[in-house]
mmCIF file of C-alpha atoms in Angstrom:
data_model
loop_
_atom_site.group_PDB
_atom_site.id
_atom_site.type_symbol
_atom_site.label_atom_id
_atom_site.label_comp_id
_atom_site.label_asym_id
_atom_site.label_seq_id
_atom_site.Cartn_x
_atom_site.Cartn_y
_atom_site.Cartn_z
ATOM 1 C CA MET A 36 14.193 61.760 -37.605
ATOM 2 C CA SER A 37 15.795 63.671 -34.696
ATOM 3 C CA PHE A 38 16.022 60.423 -32.660
ATOM 4 C CA GLU A 39 17.794 58.675 -35.446
ATOM 5 C CA ARG A 40 20.100 61.717 -35.734
ATOM 6 C CA ALA A 41 21.020 61.499 -32.069
ATOM 7 C CA LYS A 42 21.477 57.848 -32.205
ATOM 8 C CA ASN A 43 23.646 57.802 -35.320
ATOM 9 C CA HIS A 44 25.809 60.457 -33.711
ATOM 10 C CA LEU A 45 26.180 58.315 -30.379
ATOM 11 C CA GLU A 46 26.998 55.272 -32.436
ATOM 12 C CA GLN A 47 30.292 56.971 -33.359
ATOM 13 C CA PHE A 48 31.289 56.983 -29.773
ATOM 14 C CA GLY A 49 29.913 53.578 -29.043
ATOM 15 C CA LEU A 50 27.198 55.013 -26.805
ATOM 16 C CA ALA A 51 23.984 54.307 -28.790
ATOM 17 C CA GLY A 52 23.204 51.243 -26.771
ATOM 18 C CA ARG A 53 22.870 53.243 -23.654
ATOM 19 C CA ILE A 54 19.850 55.246 -25.068
ATOM 20 C CA LEU A 55 16.747 54.809 -22.863
ATOM 21 C CA GLU A 56 13.355 55.100 -24.607
ATOM 22 C CA PHE A 57 10.288 55.690 -22.578
ATOM 23 C CA GLY A 58 6.560 55.128 -22.912
ATOM 24 C CA VAL A 59 5.963 58.427 -21.310
ATOM 25 C CA SER A 60 7.065 61.889 -21.805
ATOM 26 C CA SER A 61 10.493 63.025 -20.638
ATOM 27 C CA ALA A 62 10.095 66.463 -22.068
ATOM 28 C CA THR A 63 10.708 68.438 -18.799
ATOM 29 C CA VAL A 64 13.381 67.973 -16.167
ATOM 30 C CA GLU A 65 10.901 66.582 -13.792
ATOM 31 C CA LEU A 66 9.253 64.191 -16.274
ATOM 32 C CA ALA A 67 12.805 62.937 -17.519
ATOM 33 C CA ALA A 68 13.863 62.393 -13.869
ATOM 34 C CA GLU A 69 10.740 60.349 -13.118
ATOM 35 C CA ALA A 70 11.257 58.320 -16.293
ATOM 36 C CA VAL A 71 15.015 57.624 -15.715
ATOM 37 C CA GLY A 72 14.486 57.131 -11.943
ATOM 38 C CA CYS A 73 16.987 59.858 -10.795
ATOM 39 C CA GLU A 74 16.967 63.067 -9.065
ATOM 40 C CA PRO A 75 16.114 66.194 -11.409
ATOM 41 C CA ALA A 76 19.529 67.553 -10.830
ATOM 42 C CA ARG A 77 21.091 64.700 -12.798
ATOM 43 C CA ILE A 78 19.138 65.471 -15.968
ATOM 44 C CA ALA A 79 21.350 67.298 -18.257
ATOM 45 C CA LYS A 80 19.083 69.921 -19.935
ATOM 46 C CA SER A 81 20.137 71.422 -23.278
ATOM 47 C CA LEU A 82 19.369 75.191 -23.281
ATOM 48 C CA SER A 83 19.309 76.782 -26.781
ATOM 49 C CA PHE A 84 20.308 80.466 -27.135
ATOM 50 C CA LEU A 85 21.100 82.836 -30.031
ATOM 51 C CA LEU A 86 24.325 84.810 -30.034
ATOM 52 C CA PRO A 87 25.144 87.260 -32.789
ATOM 53 C CA SER A 88 27.575 84.515 -34.181
ATOM 54 C CA GLY A 89 24.846 81.940 -34.359
ATOM 55 C CA PRO A 90 22.887 79.500 -32.157
ATOM 56 C CA ILE A 91 24.649 77.654 -29.108
ATOM 57 C CA LEU A 92 23.635 75.052 -26.592
ATOM 58 C CA VAL A 93 24.345 75.272 -22.882
ATOM 59 C CA VAL A 94 24.065 71.861 -21.337
ATOM 60 C CA ALA A 95 23.297 72.372 -17.629
ATOM 61 C CA ALA A 96 22.152 70.365 -14.607
ATOM 62 C CA GLY A 97 18.403 70.048 -14.110
ATOM 63 C CA ASP A 98 18.317 72.226 -10.932
ATOM 64 C CA ALA A 99 20.311 74.995 -12.516
ATOM 65 C CA LYS A 100 18.877 78.292 -13.939
ATOM 66 C CA VAL A 101 20.686 80.673 -16.190
ATOM 67 C CA ASP A 102 22.349 83.579 -14.464
ATOM 68 C CA ASN A 103 22.062 86.600 -16.814
ATOM 69 C CA THR A 104 24.982 88.391 -15.344
ATOM 70 C CA ARG A 105 27.311 85.199 -15.645
ATOM 71 C CA TYR A 106 25.871 84.535 -19.151
ATOM 72 C CA LYS A 107 26.726 88.019 -20.380
ATOM 73 C CA ALA A 108 30.173 87.990 -18.745
ATOM 74 C CA GLN A 109 30.784 84.636 -20.579
ATOM 75 C CA PHE A 110 29.216 85.418 -24.033
ATOM 76 C CA SER A 111 29.290 89.226 -24.164
ATOM 77 C CA ALA A 112 25.695 89.174 -25.040
ATOM 78 C CA LYS A 113 22.282 89.108 -23.268
ATOM 79 C CA ALA A 114 20.981 85.504 -22.639
ATOM 80 C CA LYS A 115 18.291 85.258 -25.405
ATOM 81 C CA MET A 116 16.728 81.724 -25.583
ATOM 82 C CA LEU A 117 15.664 80.593 -28.943
ATOM 83 C CA PRO A 118 11.835 80.792 -29.670
ATOM 84 C CA ALA A 119 10.241 77.266 -29.796
ATOM 85 C CA GLY A 120 9.538 77.606 -33.411
ATOM 86 C CA GLN A 121 13.250 78.294 -34.245
ATOM 87 C CA VAL A 122 14.620 75.393 -32.035
ATOM 88 C CA GLU A 123 14.350 72.570 -34.402
ATOM 89 C CA PRO A 124 15.456 74.395 -37.678
ATOM 90 C CA LEU A 125 18.528 76.002 -36.020
ATOM 91 C CA ILE A 126 19.563 73.380 -33.599
ATOM 92 C CA GLY A 127 18.285 70.082 -35.350
ATOM 93 C CA HIS A 128 16.138 68.720 -32.443
ATOM 94 C CA GLY A 129 12.709 69.783 -31.366
ATOM 95 C CA VAL A 130 11.697 71.282 -27.978
ATOM 96 C CA GLY A 131 11.661 68.532 -25.345
ATOM 97 C CA GLY A 132 14.177 66.493 -27.102
ATOM 98 C CA VAL A 133 16.977 68.998 -27.598
ATOM 99 C CA CYS A 134 20.340 67.370 -27.067
ATOM 100 C CA PRO A 135 23.949 68.052 -27.927
ATOM 101 C CA PHE A 136 24.235 65.015 -30.317
ATOM 102 C CA GLY A 137 23.818 65.374 -33.983
ATOM 103 C CA VAL A 138 23.126 68.986 -33.948
ATOM 104 C CA GLU A 139 23.110 71.255 -37.113
ATOM 105 C CA PRO A 140 26.528 72.310 -38.402
ATOM 106 C CA GLY A 141 27.758 75.443 -36.694
ATOM 107 C CA VAL A 142 25.977 74.877 -33.370
ATOM 108 C CA LYS A 143 28.406 75.400 -30.580
ATOM 109 C CA VAL A 144 27.939 73.322 -27.420
ATOM 110 C CA TYR A 145 29.119 74.423 -23.846
ATOM 111 C CA LEU A 146 28.943 72.450 -20.797
ATOM 112 C CA ASP A 147 27.977 74.226 -17.481
ATOM 113 C CA GLU A 148 29.826 73.574 -14.350
ATOM 114 C CA SER A 149 26.673 72.602 -12.631
ATOM 115 C CA LEU A 150 26.931 69.225 -14.122
ATOM 116 C CA ARG A 151 30.477 68.421 -12.557
ATOM 117 C CA ARG A 152 28.812 67.501 -9.274
ATOM 118 C CA PHE A 153 27.704 64.032 -10.840
ATOM 119 C CA PRO A 154 29.657 61.166 -12.247
ATOM 120 C CA LEU A 155 26.651 60.334 -14.529
ATOM 121 C CA VAL A 156 24.139 62.559 -16.154
ATOM 122 C CA TYR A 157 21.057 62.061 -18.448
ATOM 123 C CA PRO A 158 20.655 64.358 -21.443
ATOM 124 C CA ALA A 159 17.870 63.728 -24.024
ATOM 125 C CA ALA A 160 18.493 61.758 -27.034
ATOM 126 C CA GLY A 161 16.648 63.567 -29.640
ATOM 127 C CA THR A 162 13.089 62.992 -28.615
ATOM 128 C CA ALA A 163 10.620 64.008 -25.793
ATOM 129 C CA ALA A 164 10.704 60.271 -24.645
ATOM 130 C CA SER A 165 14.370 59.345 -24.455
ATOM 131 C CA ALA A 166 17.610 59.918 -22.618
ATOM 132 C CA VAL A 167 21.101 58.526 -22.455
ATOM 133 C CA GLY A 168 23.218 57.890 -19.289
ATOM 134 C CA LEU A 169 26.799 59.340 -19.815
ATOM 135 C CA THR A 170 29.850 60.056 -17.633
ATOM 136 C CA LEU A 171 31.178 63.534 -17.923
ATOM 137 C CA PRO A 172 34.051 62.475 -20.263
ATOM 138 C CA GLU A 173 31.632 60.682 -22.458
ATOM 139 C CA LEU A 174 29.389 63.711 -22.577
ATOM 140 C CA GLU A 175 32.360 65.824 -23.373
ATOM 141 C CA ALA A 176 33.450 63.644 -26.299
ATOM 142 C CA ALA A 177 30.035 62.925 -27.689
ATOM 143 C CA SER A 178 28.786 66.532 -27.501
ATOM 144 C CA GLY A 179 31.879 67.945 -29.056
ATOM 145 C CA ALA A 180 31.752 70.529 -26.406
ATOM 146 C CA ILE A 181 34.070 73.591 -26.982
ATOM 147 C CA GLY A 182 34.569 73.735 -23.068
ATOM 148 C CA TRP A 183 33.078 74.443 -19.679
ATOM 149 C CA VAL A 184 31.324 77.455 -18.761
ATOM 150 C CA ASP A 185 29.909 78.817 -15.451
ATOM 151 C CA VAL A 186 26.648 80.552 -16.429
ATOM 152 C CA CYS A 187 24.070 79.037 -14.105
ATOM 153 C CA LYS A 188 22.803 79.703 -10.595
ATOM 154 C CA GLY A 189 20.635 78.017 -8.050
ATOM 155 C CA TRP A 190 22.637 74.806 -7.760
ATOM 156 C CA ARG A 191 25.447 75.719 -5.338
ATOM 157 C CA PRO A 192 24.759 74.807 -1.775
ATOM 158 C CA GLU A 193 25.336 78.455 -0.740
ATOM 159 C CA GLU A 194 22.614 79.596 -3.196
ATOM 160 C CA GLN A 195 20.084 77.213 -1.899
ATOM 161 C CA GLN A 196 17.083 78.656 -0.170
ATOM 162 C CA PRO A 197 16.239 77.203 3.429
ATOM 163 C CA GLY A 198 13.253 74.915 3.691
#
């Protein structure tokens, strides 16, 4: 059902034909990158959080990690990820297949600056064995993103650890 929900949503933008389905799991960044055949950073992971106003998704590059200080400055709240059991009822997709397409009403979607390095990224498409290749303008439109945020770390060259 989650796959159909994401696919139906993407059809509205003429993007459903770009969905990739795999015979293997793509539930983690590493597995998704292997299934797609790209570097892990190009996997657009959808991170689900709970704010006092309700659930949100932050779509970030696969190599980025949430920076608690930046998150709190952006959202005026501590970064509190949804417990696994609450992800599907609140977001509309289960863990491993969470994506910003066809989410529950009221879920706000934000895109993290870490994605801007890439012309094409691969978010999930509603299951733990799917992805869809999208340009950033396509991702912005199809996700209904409220806007871009800068809440992640570990992806900037100056933050990389040597060797």
